[in-house]
């Protein structure tokens, strides 16, 4: 099986105005999260992985450190310096690369997701294991973060029954939400391009909530609700290192940050 990772990096800005729950610079956060992704990919055996790194005008020093990290990757990579800047442009380029990939699966991923070592090995295991064990009649989408906001809003308006499945290494839960970071097939981007295009080019940060705002919940969530079976792991295989509302109280992110941000020799660890 072939997985292409489309990674978007930028050390200068944060799309949210809220403070992150980890108190480090964006450059340090980016490099730590990217190292954890490379480390996880390096654990994978028997599958093909490649990267496209789409860098949004990071400083030369950060770009240098990124290239140094990828020199330790066991998989091929291409470093793309984007000509323009801004979340709308870079988000669109990321989705375009996913749409045009010839891999079996693509991983659209942002630079503030911290991965555990077993994350991508489990992805490969479950994409073959779960459809054989359960009556899944749709293409798969894997969202590696067990998003705490997905369970219910303060008024419980988004509560809905979900399917819980026992995978090879952990349980997985169905759902209808992802951020820009998800693993699915290139043909999903092709078949639902209008929704991906709208999200990328009109996205509204949650700091600016208003009627008519464009975000994942009223664009690509329609795909996961109707056309593609979206699953997320219990517990998370990746953590979104964003604001306090995203912090997973079941996982010690400080332990992950201390132990998973250094690229090591392949030695599989399940979180």
PDB file of C-alpha atoms in Angstrom:
ATOM      1  CA  UNK A   1       0.000   0.000   0.000  1.00  0.00           C
ATOM      2  CA  UNK A   2       1.205   3.514  -0.800  1.00  0.00           C
ATOM      3  CA  UNK A   3       0.656   6.569   1.394  1.00  0.00           C
ATOM      4  CA  UNK A   4       1.609  10.089   0.332  1.00  0.00           C
ATOM      5  CA  UNK A   5       1.908  12.637   3.137  1.00  0.00           C
ATOM      6  CA  UNK A   6       1.088  16.218   2.129  1.00  0.00           C
ATOM      7  CA  UNK A   7       2.487  18.330   4.970  1.00  0.00           C
ATOM      8  CA  UNK A   8       1.911  22.076   5.270  1.00  0.00           C
ATOM      9  CA  UNK A   9       4.469  24.062   7.314  1.00  0.00           C
ATOM     10  CA  UNK A  10       4.771  27.692   8.428  1.00  0.00           C
ATOM     11  CA  UNK A  11       6.796  29.067  11.349  1.00  0.00           C
ATOM     12  CA  UNK A  12       5.462  32.623  11.229  1.00  0.00           C
ATOM     13  CA  UNK A  13       1.742  32.598  11.984  1.00  0.00           C
ATOM     14  CA  UNK A  14      -1.004  30.772  13.834  1.00  0.00           C
ATOM     15  CA  UNK A  15      -4.467  30.684  12.241  1.00  0.00           C
ATOM     16  CA  UNK A  16      -6.063  30.915  15.697  1.00  0.00           C
ATOM     17  CA  UNK A  17      -5.648  33.973  17.916  1.00  0.00           C
ATOM     18  CA  UNK A  18      -5.860  31.849  21.074  1.00  0.00           C
ATOM     19  CA  UNK A  19      -2.714  30.805  22.936  1.00  0.00           C
ATOM     20  CA  UNK A  20      -1.583  27.219  22.547  1.00  0.00           C
ATOM     21  CA  UNK A  21      -1.496  24.968  25.593  1.00  0.00           C
ATOM     22  CA  UNK A  22       2.200  24.263  24.893  1.00  0.00           C
ATOM     23  CA  UNK A  23       4.403  27.258  25.573  1.00  0.00           C
ATOM     24  CA  UNK A  24       6.981  27.101  22.804  1.00  0.00           C
ATOM     25  CA  UNK A  25       7.624  29.147  19.666  1.00  0.00           C
ATOM     26  CA  UNK A  26       5.855  28.166  16.452  1.00  0.00           C
ATOM     27  CA  UNK A  27       9.175  27.123  14.964  1.00  0.00           C
ATOM     28  CA  UNK A  28       9.946  24.809  17.882  1.00  0.00           C
ATOM     29  CA  UNK A  29       6.427  23.377  17.807  1.00  0.00           C
ATOM     30  CA  UNK A  30       6.608  22.790  14.055  1.00  0.00           C
ATOM     31  CA  UNK A  31       9.962  21.029  14.244  1.00  0.00           C
ATOM     32  CA  UNK A  32       8.900  18.835  17.159  1.00  0.00           C
ATOM     33  CA  UNK A  33       5.653  17.780  15.487  1.00  0.00           C
ATOM     34  CA  UNK A  34       7.363  17.108  12.158  1.00  0.00           C
ATOM     35  CA  UNK A  35      10.015  15.015  13.914  1.00  0.00           C
ATOM     36  CA  UNK A  36       7.256  12.942  15.550  1.00  0.00           C
ATOM     37  CA  UNK A  37       5.648  12.369  12.132  1.00  0.00           C
ATOM     38  CA  UNK A  38       8.934  11.278  10.568  1.00  0.00           C
ATOM     39  CA  UNK A  39       9.642   9.055  13.545  1.00  0.00           C
ATOM     40  CA  UNK A  40       6.228   7.394  13.174  1.00  0.00           C
ATOM     41  CA  UNK A  41       6.678   6.896   9.422  1.00  0.00           C
ATOM     42  CA  UNK A  42      10.134   5.407   9.973  1.00  0.00           C
ATOM     43  CA  UNK A  43       8.532   2.621  12.052  1.00  0.00           C
ATOM     44  CA  UNK A  44       6.400   1.433   9.098  1.00  0.00           C
ATOM     45  CA  UNK A  45       7.445  -1.766   7.367  1.00  0.00           C
ATOM     46  CA  UNK A  46       6.200  -3.302   4.131  1.00  0.00           C
ATOM     47  CA  UNK A  47       4.510  -0.197   2.718  1.00  0.00           C
ATOM     48  CA  UNK A  48       5.549   2.797   0.605  1.00  0.00           C
ATOM     49  CA  UNK A  49       5.491   6.304   2.073  1.00  0.00           C
ATOM     50  CA  UNK A  50       6.470   9.586   0.437  1.00  0.00           C
ATOM     51  CA  UNK A  51       6.234  13.240   1.504  1.00  0.00           C
ATOM     52  CA  UNK A  52       5.529  16.570  -0.087  1.00  0.00           C
ATOM     53  CA  UNK A  53       6.412  19.397   2.287  1.00  0.00           C
ATOM     54  CA  UNK A  54       4.604  22.606   1.348  1.00  0.00           C
ATOM     55  CA  UNK A  55       6.388  25.398   3.176  1.00  0.00           C
ATOM     56  CA  UNK A  56       4.696  28.761   3.578  1.00  0.00           C
ATOM     57  CA  UNK A  57       7.656  31.152   3.667  1.00  0.00           C
ATOM     58  CA  UNK A  58       9.245  29.901   6.886  1.00  0.00           C
ATOM     59  CA  UNK A  59      12.546  31.469   7.910  1.00  0.00           C
ATOM     60  CA  UNK A  60      15.691  30.125   6.282  1.00  0.00           C
ATOM     61  CA  UNK A  61      16.790  28.691   9.626  1.00  0.00           C
ATOM     62  CA  UNK A  62      13.549  26.741  10.058  1.00  0.00           C
ATOM     63  CA  UNK A  63      13.738  25.507   6.467  1.00  0.00           C
ATOM     64  CA  UNK A  64      17.305  24.364   7.104  1.00  0.00           C
ATOM     65  CA  UNK A  65      16.221  22.451  10.216  1.00  0.00           C
ATOM     66  CA  UNK A  66      13.280  20.930   8.354  1.00  0.00           C
ATOM     67  CA  UNK A  67      15.592  19.657   5.630  1.00  0.00           C
ATOM     68  CA  UNK A  68      17.876  18.221   8.294  1.00  0.00           C
ATOM     69  CA  UNK A  69      14.944  16.372   9.853  1.00  0.00           C
ATOM     70  CA  UNK A  70      13.891  14.898   6.526  1.00  0.00           C
ATOM     71  CA  UNK A  71      17.445  13.806   5.807  1.00  0.00           C
ATOM     72  CA  UNK A  72      16.773  11.292   8.617  1.00  0.00           C
ATOM     73  CA  UNK A  73      13.620   9.988   6.928  1.00  0.00           C
ATOM     74  CA  UNK A  74      13.640   6.446   5.559  1.00  0.00           C
ATOM     75  CA  UNK A  75      11.183   7.575   2.878  1.00  0.00           C
ATOM     76  CA  UNK A  76      11.424   9.874  -0.127  1.00  0.00           C
ATOM     77  CA  UNK A  77      10.445  13.531   0.159  1.00  0.00           C
ATOM     78  CA  UNK A  78      10.080  16.676  -1.904  1.00  0.00           C
ATOM     79  CA  UNK A  79      10.427  20.141  -0.368  1.00  0.00           C
ATOM     80  CA  UNK A  80       8.197  22.741  -2.065  1.00  0.00           C
ATOM     81  CA  UNK A  81       8.630  26.435  -1.252  1.00  0.00           C
ATOM     82  CA  UNK A  82       5.255  28.029  -1.958  1.00  0.00           C
ATOM     83  CA  UNK A  83       5.215  31.236  -3.995  1.00  0.00           C
ATOM     84  CA  UNK A  84       2.356  32.870  -2.118  1.00  0.00           C
ATOM     85  CA  UNK A  85       1.399  32.984   1.544  1.00  0.00           C
ATOM     86  CA  UNK A  86      -1.721  32.815   3.676  1.00  0.00           C
ATOM     87  CA  UNK A  87      -4.006  30.069   4.984  1.00  0.00           C
ATOM     88  CA  UNK A  88      -6.435  30.155   2.029  1.00  0.00           C
ATOM     89  CA  UNK A  89      -3.725  29.777  -0.594  1.00  0.00           C
ATOM     90  CA  UNK A  90      -1.691  27.156   1.246  1.00  0.00           C
ATOM     91  CA  UNK A  91      -4.779  25.164   2.228  1.00  0.00           C
ATOM     92  CA  UNK A  92      -5.859  25.044  -1.403  1.00  0.00           C
ATOM     93  CA  UNK A  93      -2.405  23.912  -2.564  1.00  0.00           C
ATOM     94  CA  UNK A  94      -2.434  21.162   0.049  1.00  0.00           C
ATOM     95  CA  UNK A  95      -5.806  19.867  -1.118  1.00  0.00           C
ATOM     96  CA  UNK A  96      -4.726  20.100  -4.770  1.00  0.00           C
ATOM     97  CA  UNK A  97      -1.718  17.887  -4.090  1.00  0.00           C
ATOM     98  CA  UNK A  98      -3.985  15.399  -2.292  1.00  0.00           C
ATOM     99  CA  UNK A  99      -6.436  15.418  -5.205  1.00  0.00           C
ATOM    100  CA  UNK A 100      -3.698  14.823  -7.773  1.00  0.00           C
ATOM    101  CA  UNK A 101      -1.797  12.104  -5.873  1.00  0.00           C
ATOM    102  CA  UNK A 102      -1.435   8.603  -7.351  1.00  0.00           C
ATOM    103  CA  UNK A 103      -1.106   6.945  -3.931  1.00  0.00           C
ATOM    104  CA  UNK A 104      -3.695   4.608  -2.388  1.00  0.00           C
ATOM    105  CA  UNK A 105      -4.145   7.006   0.518  1.00  0.00           C
ATOM    106  CA  UNK A 106      -3.092  10.602   1.153  1.00  0.00           C
ATOM    107  CA  UNK A 107      -2.463  12.217   4.529  1.00  0.00           C
ATOM    108  CA  UNK A 108      -3.296  15.905   4.504  1.00  0.00           C
ATOM    109  CA  UNK A 109      -1.609  17.074   7.700  1.00  0.00           C
ATOM    110  CA  UNK A 110      -0.836  20.378   9.366  1.00  0.00           C
ATOM    111  CA  UNK A 111       2.357  21.180  11.252  1.00  0.00           C
ATOM    112  CA  UNK A 112       0.900  21.227  14.782  1.00  0.00           C
ATOM    113  CA  UNK A 113      -0.074  17.561  15.108  1.00  0.00           C
ATOM    114  CA  UNK A 114       2.107  15.545  17.480  1.00  0.00           C
ATOM    115  CA  UNK A 115       2.221  11.836  16.537  1.00  0.00           C
ATOM    116  CA  UNK A 116       2.964   8.797  18.649  1.00  0.00           C
ATOM    117  CA  UNK A 117       5.449   6.269  17.194  1.00  0.00           C
ATOM    118  CA  UNK A 118       2.835   3.658  16.269  1.00  0.00           C
ATOM    119  CA  UNK A 119       0.449   6.096  14.547  1.00  0.00           C
ATOM    120  CA  UNK A 120       1.156   5.337  10.893  1.00  0.00           C
ATOM    121  CA  UNK A 121       1.803   1.625  11.439  1.00  0.00           C
ATOM    122  CA  UNK A 122      -1.658   1.400  12.971  1.00  0.00           C
ATOM    123  CA  UNK A 123      -3.121   3.322  10.035  1.00  0.00           C
ATOM    124  CA  UNK A 124      -1.817   0.707   7.598  1.00  0.00           C
ATOM    125  CA  UNK A 125      -2.962  -2.132   9.854  1.00  0.00           C
ATOM    126  CA  UNK A 126      -6.490  -0.804  10.292  1.00  0.00           C
ATOM    127  CA  UNK A 127      -7.180   0.183   6.674  1.00  0.00           C
ATOM    128  CA  UNK A 128      -6.860  -3.501   5.788  1.00  0.00           C
ATOM    129  CA  UNK A 129      -8.195  -5.045   9.032  1.00  0.00           C
ATOM    130  CA  UNK A 130     -11.376  -3.089   9.833  1.00  0.00           C
ATOM    131  CA  UNK A 131     -13.140  -3.343   6.428  1.00  0.00           C
ATOM    132  CA  UNK A 132     -12.703  -7.127   6.575  1.00  0.00           C
ATOM    133  CA  UNK A 133     -14.078  -7.423  10.097  1.00  0.00           C
ATOM    134  CA  UNK A 134     -16.965  -4.943   9.919  1.00  0.00           C
ATOM    135  CA  UNK A 135     -19.649  -4.173   7.301  1.00  0.00           C
ATOM    136  CA  UNK A 136     -18.010  -0.970   6.070  1.00  0.00           C
ATOM    137  CA  UNK A 137     -19.464  -0.296   2.640  1.00  0.00           C
ATOM    138  CA  UNK A 138     -17.885   3.127   2.058  1.00  0.00           C
ATOM    139  CA  UNK A 139     -14.351   4.450   1.459  1.00  0.00           C
ATOM    140  CA  UNK A 140     -12.410   5.188   4.645  1.00  0.00           C
ATOM    141  CA  UNK A 141     -11.245   8.434   6.222  1.00  0.00           C
ATOM    142  CA  UNK A 142      -9.021   8.276   9.305  1.00  0.00           C
ATOM    143  CA  UNK A 143      -8.790  11.247  11.671  1.00  0.00           C
ATOM    144  CA  UNK A 144      -5.944  10.443  14.062  1.00  0.00           C
ATOM    145  CA  UNK A 145      -6.970  12.845  16.832  1.00  0.00           C
ATOM    146  CA  UNK A 146      -9.784  11.863  19.206  1.00  0.00           C
ATOM    147  CA  UNK A 147     -11.212  15.383  19.134  1.00  0.00           C
ATOM    148  CA  UNK A 148     -12.655  16.271  22.543  1.00  0.00           C
ATOM    149  CA  UNK A 149     -15.008  18.833  20.961  1.00  0.00           C
ATOM    150  CA  UNK A 150     -16.723  16.177  18.848  1.00  0.00           C
ATOM    151  CA  UNK A 151     -18.505  14.448  21.698  1.00  0.00           C
ATOM    152  CA  UNK A 152     -20.973  17.229  22.464  1.00  0.00           C
ATOM    153  CA  UNK A 153     -21.377  20.991  22.628  1.00  0.00           C
ATOM    154  CA  UNK A 154     -22.387  22.721  25.831  1.00  0.00           C
ATOM    155  CA  UNK A 155     -26.048  22.388  24.796  1.00  0.00           C
ATOM    156  CA  UNK A 156     -25.562  18.731  23.705  1.00  0.00           C
ATOM    157  CA  UNK A 157     -26.881  19.639  20.252  1.00  0.00           C
ATOM    158  CA  UNK A 158     -24.338  17.494  18.405  1.00  0.00           C
ATOM    159  CA  UNK A 159     -24.777  14.245  20.329  1.00  0.00           C
ATOM    160  CA  UNK A 160     -25.407  11.301  18.011  1.00  0.00           C
ATOM    161  CA  UNK A 161     -24.954   7.521  18.200  1.00  0.00           C
ATOM    162  CA  UNK A 162     -21.682   6.302  16.741  1.00  0.00           C
ATOM    163  CA  UNK A 163     -20.222   2.903  15.896  1.00  0.00           C
ATOM    164  CA  UNK A 164     -17.381   1.604  18.081  1.00  0.00           C
ATOM    165  CA  UNK A 165     -15.125  -1.014  16.497  1.00  0.00           C
ATOM    166  CA  UNK A 166     -12.389  -3.145  18.008  1.00  0.00           C
ATOM    167  CA  UNK A 167      -9.304  -2.831  15.812  1.00  0.00           C
ATOM    168  CA  UNK A 168      -6.001  -4.689  15.864  1.00  0.00           C
ATOM    169  CA  UNK A 169      -4.476  -2.424  18.521  1.00  0.00           C
ATOM    170  CA  UNK A 170      -7.282  -0.228  19.916  1.00  0.00           C
ATOM    171  CA  UNK A 171     -10.915   0.756  19.484  1.00  0.00           C
ATOM    172  CA  UNK A 172     -12.044   3.109  16.714  1.00  0.00           C
ATOM    173  CA  UNK A 173     -15.105   5.367  16.651  1.00  0.00           C
ATOM    174  CA  UNK A 174     -17.140   6.599  13.712  1.00  0.00           C
ATOM    175  CA  UNK A 175     -17.907  10.309  13.375  1.00  0.00           C
ATOM    176  CA  UNK A 176     -18.455  13.169  10.961  1.00  0.00           C
ATOM    177  CA  UNK A 177     -15.740  15.746  11.670  1.00  0.00           C
ATOM    178  CA  UNK A 178     -12.126  16.321  10.688  1.00  0.00           C
ATOM    179  CA  UNK A 179      -9.899  19.347  10.527  1.00  0.00           C
ATOM    180  CA  UNK A 180      -7.721  19.928   7.430  1.00  0.00           C
ATOM    181  CA  UNK A 181      -5.708  16.936   8.706  1.00  0.00           C
ATOM    182  CA  UNK A 182      -7.111  13.581   7.600  1.00  0.00           C
ATOM    183  CA  UNK A 183      -6.156  10.392   5.778  1.00  0.00           C
ATOM    184  CA  UNK A 184      -8.317   9.271   2.864  1.00  0.00           C
ATOM    185  CA  UNK A 185      -8.182   8.351  -0.828  1.00  0.00           C
ATOM    186  CA  UNK A 186      -7.236  10.841  -3.564  1.00  0.00           C
ATOM    187  CA  UNK A 187     -10.503  10.049  -5.347  1.00  0.00           C
ATOM    188  CA  UNK A 188     -12.410  11.453  -2.365  1.00  0.00           C
ATOM    189  CA  UNK A 189     -10.827  14.835  -3.081  1.00  0.00           C
ATOM    190  CA  UNK A 190     -11.616  14.431  -6.781  1.00  0.00           C
ATOM    191  CA  UNK A 191     -15.258  13.474  -6.285  1.00  0.00           C
ATOM    192  CA  UNK A 192     -15.983  16.172  -3.685  1.00  0.00           C
ATOM    193  CA  UNK A 193     -13.655  18.894  -4.896  1.00  0.00           C
ATOM    194  CA  UNK A 194     -16.248  21.653  -4.568  1.00  0.00           C
ATOM    195  CA  UNK A 195     -16.400  21.174  -0.785  1.00  0.00           C
ATOM    196  CA  UNK A 196     -12.617  20.977  -0.338  1.00  0.00           C
ATOM    197  CA  UNK A 197     -12.178  24.053  -2.539  1.00  0.00           C
ATOM    198  CA  UNK A 198     -14.776  26.022  -0.568  1.00  0.00           C
ATOM    199  CA  UNK A 199     -13.207  25.101   2.779  1.00  0.00           C
ATOM    200  CA  UNK A 200      -9.698  26.003   1.661  1.00  0.00           C
ATOM    201  CA  UNK A 201     -10.514  29.305  -0.017  1.00  0.00           C
ATOM    202  CA  UNK A 202     -13.223  30.607   2.339  1.00  0.00           C
ATOM    203  CA  UNK A 203     -12.222  29.131   5.708  1.00  0.00           C
ATOM    204  CA  UNK A 204     -13.138  31.230   8.748  1.00  0.00           C
ATOM    205  CA  UNK A 205     -11.120  30.784  11.985  1.00  0.00           C
ATOM    206  CA  UNK A 206     -13.246  29.978  15.031  1.00  0.00           C
ATOM    207  CA  UNK A 207     -12.120  33.236  16.665  1.00  0.00           C
ATOM    208  CA  UNK A 208     -14.377  34.992  14.142  1.00  0.00           C
ATOM    209  CA  UNK A 209     -17.634  33.061  14.591  1.00  0.00           C
ATOM    210  CA  UNK A 210     -20.603  34.506  12.696  1.00  0.00           C
ATOM    211  CA  UNK A 211     -23.597  33.358  10.687  1.00  0.00           C
ATOM    212  CA  UNK A 212     -22.452  32.134   7.304  1.00  0.00           C
ATOM    213  CA  UNK A 213     -18.897  31.333   8.406  1.00  0.00           C
ATOM    214  CA  UNK A 214     -17.153  28.575   6.436  1.00  0.00           C
ATOM    215  CA  UNK A 215     -15.461  25.799   8.394  1.00  0.00           C
ATOM    216  CA  UNK A 216     -15.020  22.033   8.350  1.00  0.00           C
ATOM    217  CA  UNK A 217     -18.414  21.335   9.942  1.00  0.00           C
ATOM    218  CA  UNK A 218     -20.449  22.827   7.088  1.00  0.00           C
ATOM    219  CA  UNK A 219     -18.203  21.701   4.221  1.00  0.00           C
ATOM    220  CA  UNK A 220     -16.203  18.465   4.320  1.00  0.00           C
ATOM    221  CA  UNK A 221     -18.218  17.041   7.240  1.00  0.00           C
ATOM    222  CA  UNK A 222     -20.956  16.472   4.661  1.00  0.00           C
ATOM    223  CA  UNK A 223     -18.603  13.983   2.977  1.00  0.00           C
ATOM    224  CA  UNK A 224     -17.902  12.082   6.196  1.00  0.00           C
ATOM    225  CA  UNK A 225     -21.607  12.099   7.044  1.00  0.00           C
ATOM    226  CA  UNK A 226     -22.886  10.834   3.700  1.00  0.00           C
ATOM    227  CA  UNK A 227     -20.231   9.378   1.406  1.00  0.00           C
ATOM    228  CA  UNK A 228     -17.124   8.294   3.341  1.00  0.00           C
ATOM    229  CA  UNK A 229     -16.807   6.350   6.606  1.00  0.00           C
ATOM    230  CA  UNK A 230     -14.751   8.511   8.986  1.00  0.00           C
ATOM    231  CA  UNK A 231     -13.129   6.851  11.997  1.00  0.00           C
ATOM    232  CA  UNK A 232     -10.919   8.117  14.816  1.00  0.00           C
ATOM    233  CA  UNK A 233      -8.858   6.137  17.333  1.00  0.00           C
ATOM    234  CA  UNK A 234      -9.628   5.660  21.021  1.00  0.00           C
ATOM    235  CA  UNK A 235      -7.335   7.073  22.310  1.00  0.00           C
ATOM    236  CA  UNK A 236      -5.627   9.535  19.971  1.00  0.00           C
ATOM    237  CA  UNK A 237      -2.724   8.568  17.718  1.00  0.00           C
ATOM    238  CA  UNK A 238      -1.985  12.267  17.121  1.00  0.00           C
ATOM    239  CA  UNK A 239      -2.624  15.328  19.277  1.00  0.00           C
ATOM    240  CA  UNK A 240      -3.641  18.746  17.978  1.00  0.00           C
ATOM    241  CA  UNK A 241      -1.309  21.109  19.834  1.00  0.00           C
ATOM    242  CA  UNK A 242      -3.629  24.100  19.631  1.00  0.00           C
ATOM    243  CA  UNK A 243      -5.613  25.931  22.333  1.00  0.00           C
ATOM    244  CA  UNK A 244      -6.848  24.640  25.707  1.00  0.00           C
ATOM    245  CA  UNK A 245     -10.111  23.425  24.229  1.00  0.00           C
ATOM    246  CA  UNK A 246      -8.153  20.890  22.150  1.00  0.00           C
ATOM    247  CA  UNK A 247      -6.150  19.403  25.022  1.00  0.00           C
ATOM    248  CA  UNK A 248      -6.788  15.691  25.581  1.00  0.00           C
ATOM    249  CA  UNK A 249      -7.128  15.056  29.319  1.00  0.00           C
ATOM    250  CA  UNK A 250      -6.610  11.301  28.826  1.00  0.00           C
ATOM    251  CA  UNK A 251      -3.125  11.637  27.331  1.00  0.00           C
ATOM    252  CA  UNK A 252      -0.002  13.161  28.889  1.00  0.00           C
ATOM    253  CA  UNK A 253       1.093  15.383  26.027  1.00  0.00           C
ATOM    254  CA  UNK A 254       4.186  16.430  27.989  1.00  0.00           C
ATOM    255  CA  UNK A 255       5.359  12.812  27.899  1.00  0.00           C
ATOM    256  CA  UNK A 256       4.728  12.694  24.154  1.00  0.00           C
ATOM    257  CA  UNK A 257       6.567  15.972  23.641  1.00  0.00           C
ATOM    258  CA  UNK A 258       9.572  14.770  25.661  1.00  0.00           C
ATOM    259  CA  UNK A 259       9.854  11.314  24.097  1.00  0.00           C
ATOM    260  CA  UNK A 260       8.334  11.456  20.592  1.00  0.00           C
ATOM    261  CA  UNK A 261       9.983  14.559  19.107  1.00  0.00           C
ATOM    262  CA  UNK A 262      13.375  12.972  18.551  1.00  0.00           C
ATOM    263  CA  UNK A 263      13.890  10.787  15.501  1.00  0.00           C
ATOM    264  CA  UNK A 264      15.123   7.395  16.625  1.00  0.00           C
ATOM    265  CA  UNK A 265      15.951   4.053  15.093  1.00  0.00           C
ATOM    266  CA  UNK A 266      12.831   2.069  14.105  1.00  0.00           C
ATOM    267  CA  UNK A 267      11.416   0.447  17.231  1.00  0.00           C
ATOM    268  CA  UNK A 268       7.651   0.205  17.312  1.00  0.00           C
ATOM    269  CA  UNK A 269       5.871   1.599  20.377  1.00  0.00           C
ATOM    270  CA  UNK A 270       2.111   1.504  20.824  1.00  0.00           C
ATOM    271  CA  UNK A 271       0.810   4.464  22.821  1.00  0.00           C
TER     272      UNK A 271
END
